[in-house]
Amino acid sequence: MIIGKNLSYSYSQTQMLQFPNLKVDAGQTLLISGDSGCGKTTLLHLLAGLRTPYKGEVLIDNEQLSEMSSAKLDQFRGEQIGVIFQQSFFIPSINVFDNLNLSPFGKKNRKIDEVTEKLGISELLNYYPNQLSQGQQQRCSIARALINNPKVVLADEPTSALDDKNCSMVAELLINAAKNQNAALIIVSHDYRLKKKIDQKIILKPIDTI
Amino acid sequence: MWLKIAWKNIIHKPLNSILCSSLVLFGVSIISLLILLQRQLEHKFEQNLNEIDIVIGAKGSPLQLVLSAIYHVDAPTGNIPINEVEQLLKDPMIEEAIPLAYGDTYKGYRVLGTDLSYLEHYDGELENGKLFNKPMEAIIGFEIAQKTGLNVGDTFVGTHGDVEQGHVHDEHPYTVCGVLKPNNSVLDYIILTNIQSVWNVHQGHHHAQQEITAVLLKCKSKIAVLSLPRMINRTTTMQAVIPGLEINRLLNMIGIGTTTLKLIALGIILMAALSVFFVMLGRLNERQHELALMRVVGFRPIQLFGLLLVEGILLVVIGFVAGIGLSRIGVYILNNSSASDFHLYLTYQLAGEELILFGITMVVGIVAAFIPAVKVMRMNVSRILMEK
């Protein structure tokens, strides 16, 4: 379960983003949408502990991110939060298997075979990232986010670069995989194609300026 | 995992990596070769000097006299009359005197007329055969036996002077009476006979009778080492030289040259450091997303800092190892080309100074990668991930 309570973020002294409270239980999904520039990605980064909120708190299974040391937060993110980006980022010099296995914590609880089989990418493990199509890359990104069996999966515009066919397939894979693993899934997107598949929805307002 | 990623990153951009490593390679190979050459030169000079205090010979270049009489690598300065030498050797300050008479060579190896004290001085031992005890018997060094195939009982004729195209003394063949064990000194590449043999061979020549080329002296005291040469140079037609001083002077001259070359090579290694720095800094921009991704999956900033340092160190270590390899190829080539001229055999073993060079190379790699590594440690992961 992930909770975002009274979250706000300040880019500068004149710009303050204030976000609605949110709560996603294990196995549930939330879609955050809104116009470009309204702070969707910033909210996602706050939830992932990649940015520090101006005010408010993020709790994952009752553990507050802001109370963690920098080292503990890095470890917590690596083990308990899976993140998927709009662009599929990979280390180009290593193959898909090594990219999925990328972790400073060894191979504890990692389910590469199971996850890659479910996502239909078992045969791609020896390929290098530049040998994959966009759809394949995005499926590999999903696999990387799920391989640790995380409590929370955060996805930033995971389908915006995909055509309708790939969008539907990737969204379904992501949602089903997260549900199967009993992970809370938050998707940030303005992609209308996702709306029907998600449990909760939040629409962010434009930036509040002070 | 770290090492694997660092290594894969290096081979992923081979041209950049080859540029960085090859500069280290050239610098290291030059310095390594110079270290081996200088060490071997000093070792050889010291070993063959073997407590000889003074060299007496004909007037001329003191260094030439030392190089010809002790190391057998230069032409002698001339001959000296035996009666004048005999007069001198009565001096009570002299502990031991070894006469030397040059005349001929055989296949580039010098035939040296002397007595058995020369052999004793260098602790020479027979591998087979016996010592010479009459004219025209010769003992050959181990290397000569290996290279020419001569053995006990074989005969050979010398060529006049130290040029292979000189007059061949067909009428005066030498008989090999003994072969020496390997000695790792001048004995390995010299043919020893008694002085009478040299005189017999050169009976018809204008300079032959009752002359020798040089005398190697050991003195009874340090005072004698200093006073005898002064006396000899002032009162006789001969010259006396303290070989230790001449060799020190020679090594100093060589030292200036090798130091200059080492500085140039160090400059190349510093250029390598700059190239590692610029290549890594340039690649940071294109790698920032993958590095940000590593942060997202749990890598700590200090771990990314370490990754960049490891990459920098790997680049220079590859260059170092290849440089040491190249210097050994250089050693092989030098050993095969200089052996017959200077009898210098460089070793393939790692020298202590090369370990210091390894340390310097490591520091160069760390310093070059340090600033890019610090930049990675301080990067704003969220901002980078938000960039399209």
Coordinates of C-alpha atoms in Angstrom, one line a residue:
Chain A
M1 CA 0.0 0.0 0.0
I2 CA 1.2 3.5 -0.9
I3 CA -0.1 6.7 0.6
G4 CA 0.6 10.3 -0.5
K5 CA -0.5 12.7 2.2
N6 CA -0.6 16.6 1.8
L7 CA 2.2 16.5 -0.7
S8 CA 3.5 19.7 -2.2
Y9 CA 6.6 20.6 -4.1
S10 CA 8.3 23.8 -4.8
Y11 CA 10.4 24.4 -8.0
S12 CA 11.1 28.0 -7.0
Q13 CA 9.9 30.6 -4.5
T14 CA 7.0 31.6 -6.8
Q15 CA 5.9 28.1 -8.0
M16 CA 4.3 25.6 -5.7
L17 CA 2.7 22.4 -6.7
Q18 CA 0.1 21.0 -4.4
F19 CA -1.1 17.5 -4.9
P20 CA -4.3 15.7 -3.8
N21 CA -4.0 13.0 -1.2
L22 CA -3.8 9.5 -2.6
K23 CA -4.0 5.9 -1.3
V24 CA -3.5 2.8 -3.4
D25 CA -3.8 -0.6 -1.8
A26 CA -1.9 -3.7 -2.7
G27 CA -3.2 -5.2 -6.0
Q28 CA -5.1 -1.9 -6.9
T29 CA -4.4 0.6 -9.7
L30 CA -4.5 4.4 -9.9
L31 CA -4.3 6.5 -13.0
I32 CA -3.0 10.1 -12.6
S33 CA -3.8 12.3 -15.5
G34 CA -3.8 15.9 -16.3
D35 CA -2.6 18.5 -18.8
S36 CA 1.1 18.7 -19.7
G37 CA 3.1 20.6 -17.1
C38 CA 0.6 20.0 -14.3
G39 CA 3.2 18.0 -12.3
K40 CA 2.3 14.4 -13.0
T41 CA 5.9 13.3 -13.4
T42 CA 7.0 15.4 -10.4
L43 CA 4.3 13.6 -8.2
L44 CA 5.6 10.2 -9.5
H45 CA 9.2 11.2 -8.6
L46 CA 8.0 12.3 -5.1
L47 CA 6.3 8.9 -4.6
A48 CA 9.5 7.1 -5.8
G49 CA 11.7 9.1 -3.4
L50 CA 13.6 10.7 -6.3
R51 CA 12.6 14.2 -5.1
T52 CA 12.0 15.5 -1.6
P53 CA 8.5 17.1 -1.0
Y54 CA 8.3 20.6 0.3
K55 CA 5.6 19.4 2.6
G56 CA 3.7 16.2 3.2
E57 CA 4.7 12.6 3.3
V58 CA 4.9 9.4 1.3
L59 CA 4.3 6.1 3.1
I60 CA 4.8 2.7 1.7
D61 CA 3.6 -0.1 3.9
N62 CA 3.7 2.4 6.8
E63 CA 7.3 3.3 6.2
Q64 CA 7.8 7.0 5.6
L65 CA 10.3 7.8 2.9
S66 CA 11.3 11.2 4.3
E67 CA 12.4 9.6 7.5
M68 CA 14.8 7.3 5.8
S69 CA 18.5 8.0 5.4
S70 CA 19.8 8.5 1.9
A71 CA 21.4 5.1 1.9
K72 CA 18.2 3.4 3.3
L73 CA 16.1 5.2 0.7
D74 CA 18.2 4.0 -2.2
Q75 CA 18.0 0.5 -0.9
F76 CA 14.3 0.7 -0.2
R77 CA 13.6 2.1 -3.7
G78 CA 15.7 -0.6 -5.3
E79 CA 13.9 -3.4 -3.4
Q80 CA 10.4 -2.1 -2.9
I81 CA 9.6 0.2 -5.8
G82 CA 9.5 -0.6 -9.4
V83 CA 9.7 2.3 -11.8
I84 CA 8.8 2.4 -15.5
F85 CA 9.6 5.4 -17.7
Q86 CA 8.0 6.8 -20.8
Q87 CA 11.3 6.2 -22.6
S88 CA 12.9 2.8 -22.1
F89 CA 16.2 3.4 -20.4
F90 CA 18.8 0.6 -20.6
I91 CA 22.5 0.3 -20.3
P92 CA 23.4 -0.3 -24.0
S93 CA 26.6 -2.2 -23.3
I94 CA 25.0 -5.1 -21.5
N95 CA 22.3 -7.5 -22.7
V96 CA 18.7 -7.7 -21.7
F97 CA 19.3 -10.3 -19.0
D98 CA 22.0 -8.2 -17.3
N99 CA 19.8 -5.1 -17.6
L100 CA 16.9 -6.9 -15.9
N101 CA 19.3 -8.3 -13.3
L102 CA 20.7 -4.8 -12.6
S103 CA 20.9 -4.4 -8.9
P104 CA 23.4 -3.6 -6.2
F105 CA 21.8 -6.1 -3.8
G106 CA 22.6 -9.4 -5.4
K107 CA 20.0 -11.8 -6.7
K108 CA 17.8 -12.1 -3.6
N109 CA 14.1 -12.7 -4.4
R110 CA 14.6 -12.0 -8.1
K111 CA 12.1 -13.8 -10.4
I112 CA 13.6 -13.2 -13.8
D113 CA 12.4 -16.5 -15.4
E114 CA 8.9 -16.2 -14.1
V115 CA 8.4 -12.5 -15.0
T116 CA 10.0 -12.7 -18.5
E117 CA 8.0 -15.7 -19.4
K118 CA 4.7 -14.0 -18.4
L119 CA 5.7 -10.9 -20.4
G120 CA 6.7 -13.1 -23.4
I121 CA 10.3 -11.8 -23.5
S122 CA 12.2 -15.0 -22.5
E123 CA 13.7 -15.3 -25.9
L124 CA 15.0 -11.7 -25.8
L125 CA 17.3 -12.1 -22.8
N126 CA 20.5 -12.4 -24.9
Y127 CA 19.6 -9.5 -27.1
Y128 CA 21.1 -6.0 -26.6
P129 CA 18.8 -3.1 -26.1
N130 CA 19.4 -1.6 -29.5
Q131 CA 18.2 -4.9 -31.1
L132 CA 14.7 -4.5 -29.6
S133 CA 11.6 -2.8 -31.0
Q134 CA 9.8 -0.1 -28.9
G135 CA 7.2 -2.6 -27.8
Q136 CA 9.8 -5.1 -26.7
Q137 CA 11.8 -2.4 -24.9
Q138 CA 8.7 -1.4 -23.0
R139 CA 7.9 -5.0 -22.0
C140 CA 11.5 -5.3 -20.8
S141 CA 11.1 -2.1 -18.7
I142 CA 8.0 -3.6 -17.1
A143 CA 9.9 -6.8 -16.4
R144 CA 12.7 -4.9 -14.8
A145 CA 10.2 -3.0 -12.6
L146 CA 8.5 -6.2 -11.5
I147 CA 11.5 -8.6 -11.1
N148 CA 12.1 -7.6 -7.4
N149 CA 8.5 -8.4 -6.5
P150 CA 8.1 -4.7 -5.4
K151 CA 5.3 -3.4 -3.2
V152 CA 4.7 -0.4 -5.5
V153 CA 5.0 0.0 -9.2
L154 CA 5.2 3.5 -10.6
A155 CA 4.8 4.0 -14.4
D156 CA 5.4 7.3 -16.1
E157 CA 3.6 7.5 -19.5
P158 CA 4.3 3.8 -20.2
T159 CA 2.2 3.7 -23.4
S160 CA 2.5 7.1 -24.9
A161 CA 5.1 6.1 -27.4
L162 CA 3.3 3.0 -28.5
D163 CA 0.7 2.3 -31.2
D164 CA -2.8 1.2 -30.3
K165 CA -2.0 -2.5 -30.6
N166 CA 1.2 -2.3 -28.5
C167 CA -0.5 0.1 -26.1
S168 CA -3.3 -2.3 -25.3
M169 CA -0.9 -5.2 -24.9
V170 CA 1.6 -3.4 -22.7
A171 CA -1.1 -1.8 -20.5
E172 CA -2.7 -5.2 -20.0
L173 CA 0.6 -6.9 -19.3
L174 CA 1.5 -4.2 -16.8
I175 CA -1.8 -4.2 -14.9
N176 CA -2.1 -8.0 -14.8
A177 CA 1.5 -8.4 -13.7
A178 CA 1.1 -5.9 -10.9
K179 CA -2.1 -7.5 -9.8
N180 CA -0.6 -10.9 -9.9
Q181 CA 2.2 -9.7 -7.7
N182 CA -0.1 -7.9 -5.4
A183 CA 1.7 -4.6 -6.0
A184 CA 0.1 -1.2 -5.9
L185 CA 0.3 0.3 -9.4
I186 CA 0.3 4.0 -10.1
I187 CA 0.3 5.1 -13.7
V188 CA 0.9 8.7 -14.7
S189 CA -0.5 9.3 -18.2
H190 CA -2.7 11.4 -20.3
D191 CA -3.3 8.4 -22.6
Y192 CA -7.2 8.1 -22.8
R193 CA -6.7 4.4 -23.9
L194 CA -5.8 3.4 -20.3
K195 CA -8.9 4.8 -18.6
K196 CA -11.1 1.8 -18.8
K197 CA -8.5 -0.6 -17.3
I198 CA -7.8 1.3 -14.1
D199 CA -9.5 1.1 -10.6
Q200 CA -9.0 4.8 -9.5
K201 CA -8.4 8.0 -11.3
I202 CA -7.0 11.4 -10.3
I203 CA -6.9 14.4 -12.5
L204 CA -4.3 17.0 -11.6
K205 CA -5.0 20.7 -11.9
P206 CA -2.6 23.2 -13.5
I207 CA 0.3 24.5 -11.4
D208 CA -0.7 26.7 -8.4
T209 CA 1.4 29.8 -8.4
I210 CA 2.0 31.7 -5.1
Chain B
M1 CA 28.4 -6.7 -11.4
W2 CA 30.4 -3.5 -11.1
L3 CA 33.4 -4.8 -12.9
K4 CA 31.2 -6.4 -15.6
I5 CA 29.4 -3.2 -16.3
A6 CA 32.7 -1.2 -16.3
W7 CA 34.3 -3.7 -18.6
K8 CA 31.3 -3.8 -21.0
N9 CA 31.2 0.0 -21.1
I10 CA 34.8 0.1 -22.1
I11 CA 34.4 -2.4 -24.9
H12 CA 31.1 -0.9 -26.0
K13 CA 33.0 2.2 -27.3
P14 CA 36.2 0.5 -28.5
L15 CA 37.7 3.5 -30.4
N16 CA 37.5 5.8 -27.4
S17 CA 39.0 3.1 -25.2
I18 CA 41.8 2.2 -27.6
L19 CA 42.7 5.9 -27.9
C20 CA 43.0 6.2 -24.1
S21 CA 44.8 2.9 -23.5
S22 CA 47.2 3.2 -26.4
L23 CA 48.6 6.5 -25.1
V24 CA 49.2 4.7 -21.7
L25 CA 50.7 1.8 -23.7
F26 CA 53.3 3.9 -25.5
G27 CA 54.3 5.8 -22.4
V28 CA 54.6 2.7 -20.3
S29 CA 56.4 0.7 -22.9
I30 CA 59.1 3.4 -23.4
I31 CA 59.7 3.9 -19.7
S32 CA 59.7 0.1 -19.0
L33 CA 62.2 -0.5 -21.7
L34 CA 64.4 2.3 -20.5
I35 CA 64.2 0.9 -16.9
L36 CA 65.3 -2.5 -18.1
L37 CA 68.0 -1.2 -20.3
Q38 CA 69.5 1.1 -17.6
R39 CA 69.2 -1.5 -14.9
Q40 CA 71.0 -4.1 -17.1
L41 CA 73.7 -1.6 -18.2
E42 CA 74.4 -0.7 -14.6
H43 CA 74.4 -4.4 -13.5
K44 CA 76.7 -5.4 -16.4
F45 CA 79.2 -2.6 -15.8
E46 CA 79.3 -3.3 -12.1
Q47 CA 79.6 -7.1 -12.5
N48 CA 82.4 -7.0 -15.0
L49 CA 84.3 -4.3 -13.2
N50 CA 84.7 -6.9 -10.4
E51 CA 87.0 -5.0 -8.1
I52 CA 89.4 -3.9 -10.8
D53 CA 91.0 -0.7 -9.4
I54 CA 93.1 0.5 -12.3
V55 CA 93.5 -0.2 -16.0
I56 CA 96.8 0.6 -17.7
G57 CA 97.1 0.9 -21.4
A58 CA 98.3 3.1 -24.2
K59 CA 97.5 6.8 -24.1
G60 CA 94.3 7.8 -25.6
S61 CA 90.7 8.1 -24.5
P62 CA 90.4 6.8 -20.9
L63 CA 86.8 5.6 -21.5
Q64 CA 87.9 3.7 -24.6
L65 CA 90.6 2.0 -22.7
V66 CA 88.2 0.9 -20.0
L67 CA 85.5 -0.3 -22.4
S68 CA 88.1 -2.2 -24.5
A69 CA 90.1 -3.7 -21.6
I70 CA 87.2 -4.6 -19.2
Y71 CA 84.1 -4.9 -21.3
H72 CA 85.6 -5.8 -24.7
V73 CA 83.2 -3.5 -26.6
D74 CA 85.6 -0.9 -28.0
A75 CA 88.9 -0.8 -30.0
P76 CA 92.0 -0.8 -27.8
T77 CA 93.9 2.5 -27.5
G78 CA 97.1 0.8 -28.7
N79 CA 99.9 -1.3 -27.3
I80 CA 102.3 -0.8 -24.5
P81 CA 105.9 -2.2 -24.2
I82 CA 106.2 -5.2 -21.9
N83 CA 109.4 -4.1 -20.3
E84 CA 107.9 -0.8 -19.1
V85 CA 105.0 -2.8 -17.6
E86 CA 107.3 -5.2 -15.9
Q87 CA 109.1 -2.3 -14.3
L88 CA 105.9 -0.9 -13.1
L89 CA 104.6 -4.1 -11.6
K90 CA 107.4 -4.2 -9.1
D91 CA 105.6 -1.4 -7.2
P92 CA 104.7 -2.9 -3.7
M93 CA 101.3 -1.1 -3.8
I94 CA 100.0 -3.5 -6.4
E95 CA 98.2 -6.6 -5.2
E96 CA 97.5 -8.3 -8.5
A97 CA 98.1 -7.6 -12.1
I98 CA 96.5 -9.3 -15.1
P99 CA 98.1 -8.7 -18.5
L100 CA 96.0 -8.5 -21.6
A101 CA 97.1 -8.8 -25.2
Y102 CA 94.6 -8.3 -28.1
G103 CA 95.2 -9.2 -31.6
D104 CA 92.6 -11.3 -33.3
T105 CA 88.9 -12.1 -33.4
Y106 CA 87.0 -15.2 -34.3
K107 CA 83.6 -14.7 -35.8
G108 CA 83.4 -11.4 -33.9
Y109 CA 84.6 -12.8 -30.6
R110 CA 87.9 -11.5 -29.3
V111 CA 90.9 -13.7 -28.7
L112 CA 92.5 -12.4 -25.6
G113 CA 96.1 -13.3 -24.6
T114 CA 96.4 -13.3 -20.9
D115 CA 97.3 -15.7 -18.0
L116 CA 95.2 -17.9 -15.8
S117 CA 94.8 -15.1 -13.2
Y118 CA 92.2 -13.6 -15.6
L119 CA 90.1 -16.7 -15.3
E120 CA 90.5 -16.8 -11.5
H121 CA 89.6 -13.2 -11.3
Y122 CA 86.1 -13.8 -12.8
D123 CA 85.7 -17.2 -11.1
G124 CA 85.7 -19.0 -14.4
E125 CA 85.2 -22.8 -14.3
L126 CA 85.7 -25.4 -17.0
E127 CA 82.7 -27.2 -18.3
N128 CA 84.9 -29.6 -20.2
G129 CA 88.5 -29.9 -21.4
K130 CA 91.5 -28.4 -19.6
L131 CA 93.2 -25.1 -19.1
F132 CA 95.7 -23.8 -21.7
N133 CA 99.3 -24.5 -20.8
K134 CA 101.1 -24.0 -24.1
P135 CA 100.9 -21.6 -27.0
M136 CA 98.0 -21.9 -29.5
E137 CA 95.7 -23.6 -27.0
A138 CA 92.5 -21.7 -26.3
I139 CA 89.7 -21.8 -23.8
I140 CA 86.4 -20.5 -25.2
G141 CA 83.4 -19.0 -23.3
F142 CA 80.1 -20.7 -23.0
E143 CA 78.3 -18.4 -25.4
I144 CA 80.9 -18.9 -28.1
A145 CA 80.6 -22.7 -27.8
Q146 CA 76.9 -22.4 -28.2
K147 CA 76.9 -20.0 -31.1
T148 CA 79.8 -21.3 -33.1
G149 CA 79.6 -25.0 -32.3
L150 CA 83.3 -25.1 -31.4
N151 CA 84.2 -27.8 -28.9
V152 CA 87.3 -29.3 -27.2
G153 CA 89.8 -30.5 -29.9
D154 CA 88.4 -28.3 -32.6
T155 CA 90.7 -25.8 -34.3
F156 CA 90.1 -22.3 -35.6
V157 CA 92.0 -19.4 -37.1
G158 CA 91.8 -15.8 -35.9
T159 CA 91.1 -12.8 -38.1
H160 CA 93.5 -9.9 -37.5
G161 CA 92.1 -6.9 -35.6
D162 CA 88.5 -6.7 -34.6
V163 CA 86.9 -6.5 -38.0
E164 CA 85.7 -9.7 -39.6
Q165 CA 87.1 -8.8 -43.0
G166 CA 90.7 -8.5 -41.7
H167 CA 93.7 -10.8 -42.5
V168 CA 93.1 -14.4 -41.7
H169 CA 96.0 -16.1 -39.9
D170 CA 95.6 -19.5 -41.6
E171 CA 99.2 -20.4 -40.7
H172 CA 98.5 -20.2 -37.0
P173 CA 95.4 -22.2 -36.0
Y174 CA 94.3 -22.3 -32.4
T175 CA 93.1 -25.5 -30.8
V176 CA 90.2 -25.4 -28.3
C177 CA 91.5 -27.1 -25.1
G178 CA 88.6 -26.1 -22.8
V179 CA 85.0 -24.8 -22.7
L180 CA 83.9 -22.6 -19.8
K181 CA 80.7 -23.0 -17.8
P182 CA 78.2 -20.1 -18.2
N183 CA 79.6 -17.3 -16.0
N184 CA 77.3 -14.3 -16.8
S185 CA 80.3 -12.1 -17.3
V186 CA 82.7 -11.2 -20.1
L187 CA 84.1 -14.8 -19.8
D188 CA 81.0 -16.0 -21.7
Y189 CA 82.0 -14.2 -24.9
I190 CA 85.8 -14.2 -24.9
I191 CA 88.5 -16.6 -26.2
L192 CA 91.4 -16.9 -23.8
T193 CA 94.9 -18.0 -24.7
N194 CA 98.3 -17.3 -23.4
I195 CA 100.1 -14.1 -24.4
Q196 CA 102.8 -16.1 -26.3
S197 CA 100.1 -17.3 -28.7
V198 CA 99.2 -13.7 -29.6
W199 CA 102.9 -12.9 -30.1
N200 CA 103.4 -16.1 -32.2
V201 CA 100.5 -15.2 -34.5
H202 CA 101.7 -11.7 -35.0
Q203 CA 105.4 -12.4 -35.4
G204 CA 105.6 -10.8 -38.8
H205 CA 103.5 -7.7 -37.9
H206 CA 105.2 -4.5 -37.1
H207 CA 103.7 -4.1 -33.7
A208 CA 104.0 -7.7 -32.5
Q209 CA 107.0 -8.3 -30.4
Q210 CA 107.0 -7.9 -26.7
E211 CA 104.0 -5.6 -26.5
I212 CA 100.7 -6.1 -24.7
T213 CA 97.5 -4.1 -24.8
A214 CA 96.6 -3.4 -21.2
V215 CA 97.0 -4.5 -17.6
L216 CA 94.2 -4.8 -15.1
L217 CA 95.4 -3.9 -11.6
K218 CA 94.1 -4.5 -8.1
C219 CA 95.8 -2.4 -5.4
K220 CA 96.5 -3.1 -1.8
S221 CA 94.9 0.2 -0.5
K222 CA 92.6 3.0 -1.5
I223 CA 95.6 5.4 -1.3
A224 CA 97.3 3.4 -3.9
V225 CA 94.3 3.5 -6.2
L226 CA 94.5 7.3 -6.1
S227 CA 98.2 7.8 -6.2
L228 CA 99.3 5.1 -8.7
P229 CA 97.4 6.5 -11.7
R230 CA 98.8 10.0 -11.1
M231 CA 102.4 8.6 -10.9
I232 CA 101.9 6.4 -14.0
N233 CA 100.4 9.2 -16.1
R234 CA 103.2 11.6 -15.1
T235 CA 106.2 9.4 -15.4
T236 CA 105.5 6.8 -18.1
T237 CA 104.4 6.7 -21.7
M238 CA 101.3 4.8 -20.6
Q239 CA 98.0 5.9 -19.2
A240 CA 96.3 4.6 -16.0
V241 CA 92.6 5.0 -15.5
I242 CA 90.3 4.3 -12.5
P243 CA 87.5 2.4 -14.3
G244 CA 84.9 3.1 -11.6
L245 CA 85.2 6.8 -12.3
E246 CA 85.0 6.4 -16.1
I247 CA 82.0 4.1 -15.8
N248 CA 80.2 6.5 -13.4
R249 CA 80.8 9.3 -15.9
L250 CA 79.4 7.1 -18.7
L251 CA 76.4 6.1 -16.7
N252 CA 75.7 9.7 -15.8
M253 CA 75.8 10.6 -19.5
I254 CA 73.5 7.7 -20.4
G255 CA 71.4 8.7 -17.3
I256 CA 70.8 12.2 -18.7
G257 CA 69.5 10.7 -22.0
T258 CA 67.3 8.1 -20.4
T259 CA 65.9 10.7 -17.9
T260 CA 65.0 12.9 -20.8
L261 CA 63.3 10.0 -22.6
K262 CA 61.5 9.0 -19.4
L263 CA 60.2 12.5 -19.0
I264 CA 58.9 12.5 -22.6
A265 CA 57.2 9.1 -21.9
L266 CA 55.7 10.5 -18.6
G267 CA 54.3 13.4 -20.7
I268 CA 52.6 10.8 -23.0
I269 CA 51.1 9.2 -19.9
L270 CA 49.8 12.6 -18.8
M271 CA 48.3 13.1 -22.2
A272 CA 46.7 9.7 -21.7
A273 CA 45.2 11.0 -18.4
L274 CA 43.8 14.0 -20.2
S275 CA 42.3 11.8 -22.9
V276 CA 40.7 9.5 -20.3
F277 CA 39.3 12.6 -18.6
F278 CA 37.9 14.1 -21.8
V279 CA 36.5 10.8 -23.1
M280 CA 34.8 10.1 -19.8
L281 CA 33.5 13.6 -19.4
G282 CA 32.2 13.6 -23.0
R283 CA 30.5 10.2 -22.5
L284 CA 28.8 11.4 -19.3
N285 CA 26.2 13.3 -21.3
E286 CA 25.2 10.4 -23.4
R287 CA 25.3 8.0 -20.4
Q288 CA 23.4 10.2 -18.0
H289 CA 20.1 8.3 -18.5
E290 CA 21.6 4.9 -17.8
L291 CA 23.4 6.2 -14.8
A292 CA 20.1 7.8 -13.5
L293 CA 18.5 4.4 -14.1
M294 CA 21.1 2.8 -11.9
R295 CA 20.2 5.2 -9.1
V296 CA 16.5 4.3 -9.6
V297 CA 17.2 0.5 -9.2
G298 CA 19.1 1.2 -5.9
F299 CA 22.7 2.0 -6.7
R300 CA 24.0 4.6 -4.3
P301 CA 25.8 7.8 -5.5
I302 CA 29.1 6.5 -4.1
Q303 CA 28.7 3.2 -6.0
L304 CA 28.3 5.2 -9.3
F305 CA 31.4 7.2 -8.3
G306 CA 33.2 3.9 -7.8
L307 CA 32.0 2.6 -11.2
L308 CA 33.4 5.6 -13.0
L309 CA 36.7 5.3 -11.1
V310 CA 36.9 1.6 -12.0
E311 CA 36.3 2.4 -15.6
G312 CA 39.2 5.0 -15.6
I313 CA 41.5 2.5 -13.8
L314 CA 40.6 -0.3 -16.2
L315 CA 41.5 1.9 -19.2
V316 CA 44.9 2.7 -17.8
V317 CA 45.5 -0.8 -16.5
I318 CA 44.8 -2.2 -20.0
G319 CA 47.3 0.3 -21.4
F320 CA 49.8 -0.6 -18.7
V321 CA 49.6 -4.4 -19.3
A322 CA 49.8 -3.9 -23.0
G323 CA 52.7 -1.5 -22.5
I324 CA 54.6 -4.0 -20.4
G325 CA 53.9 -6.6 -23.1
L326 CA 55.2 -4.2 -25.8
S327 CA 58.4 -3.5 -23.8
R328 CA 59.0 -7.3 -23.6
I329 CA 58.8 -7.5 -27.4
G330 CA 61.3 -4.6 -27.4
V331 CA 63.5 -6.6 -25.1
Y332 CA 63.3 -9.6 -27.4
I333 CA 64.3 -7.5 -30.4
L334 CA 67.1 -5.7 -28.5
N335 CA 68.4 -9.0 -27.2
N336 CA 68.7 -10.4 -30.7
S337 CA 70.2 -7.3 -32.2
S338 CA 72.5 -5.9 -29.5
A339 CA 73.7 -9.2 -28.2
S340 CA 76.6 -9.6 -30.6
D341 CA 77.7 -6.0 -30.4
F342 CA 77.4 -5.2 -26.7
H343 CA 76.7 -8.5 -25.0
L344 CA 73.7 -7.0 -23.2
Y345 CA 71.0 -9.4 -22.4
L346 CA 67.9 -7.7 -20.9
T347 CA 65.8 -9.7 -18.6
Y348 CA 62.1 -10.3 -19.1
Q349 CA 61.4 -10.2 -15.3
L350 CA 59.3 -7.3 -13.9
A351 CA 61.6 -4.7 -12.4
G352 CA 60.9 -3.0 -9.1
E353 CA 60.7 0.4 -10.8
E354 CA 57.9 -1.0 -13.1
L355 CA 55.8 -1.6 -10.0
I356 CA 56.3 2.1 -9.1
L357 CA 55.3 2.9 -12.7
F358 CA 52.2 0.7 -12.2
G359 CA 51.4 2.8 -9.1
I360 CA 51.8 6.1 -11.1
T361 CA 49.6 4.7 -13.9
M362 CA 46.9 3.8 -11.4
V363 CA 47.0 7.3 -9.8
V364 CA 46.8 8.8 -13.4
G365 CA 43.6 6.7 -14.0
I366 CA 42.1 7.7 -10.7
V367 CA 42.8 11.4 -11.1
A368 CA 41.5 11.4 -14.7
A369 CA 38.2 9.7 -13.7
F370 CA 37.8 11.7 -10.5
I371 CA 36.0 14.8 -11.8
P372 CA 33.6 12.8 -14.1
A373 CA 32.9 10.5 -11.1
V374 CA 32.2 13.4 -8.8
K375 CA 29.8 14.8 -11.4
V376 CA 28.0 11.5 -11.5
M377 CA 27.7 11.4 -7.8
R378 CA 26.1 14.8 -7.7
M379 CA 23.7 14.4 -10.6
N380 CA 20.0 15.2 -10.2
V381 CA 18.4 11.9 -11.1
S382 CA 14.8 13.3 -11.2
R383 CA 15.7 16.1 -13.6
I384 CA 17.6 13.8 -15.9
L385 CA 14.7 11.3 -16.0
M386 CA 12.3 14.1 -16.8
E387 CA 14.3 15.2 -19.8
K388 CA 12.9 13.8 -23.0

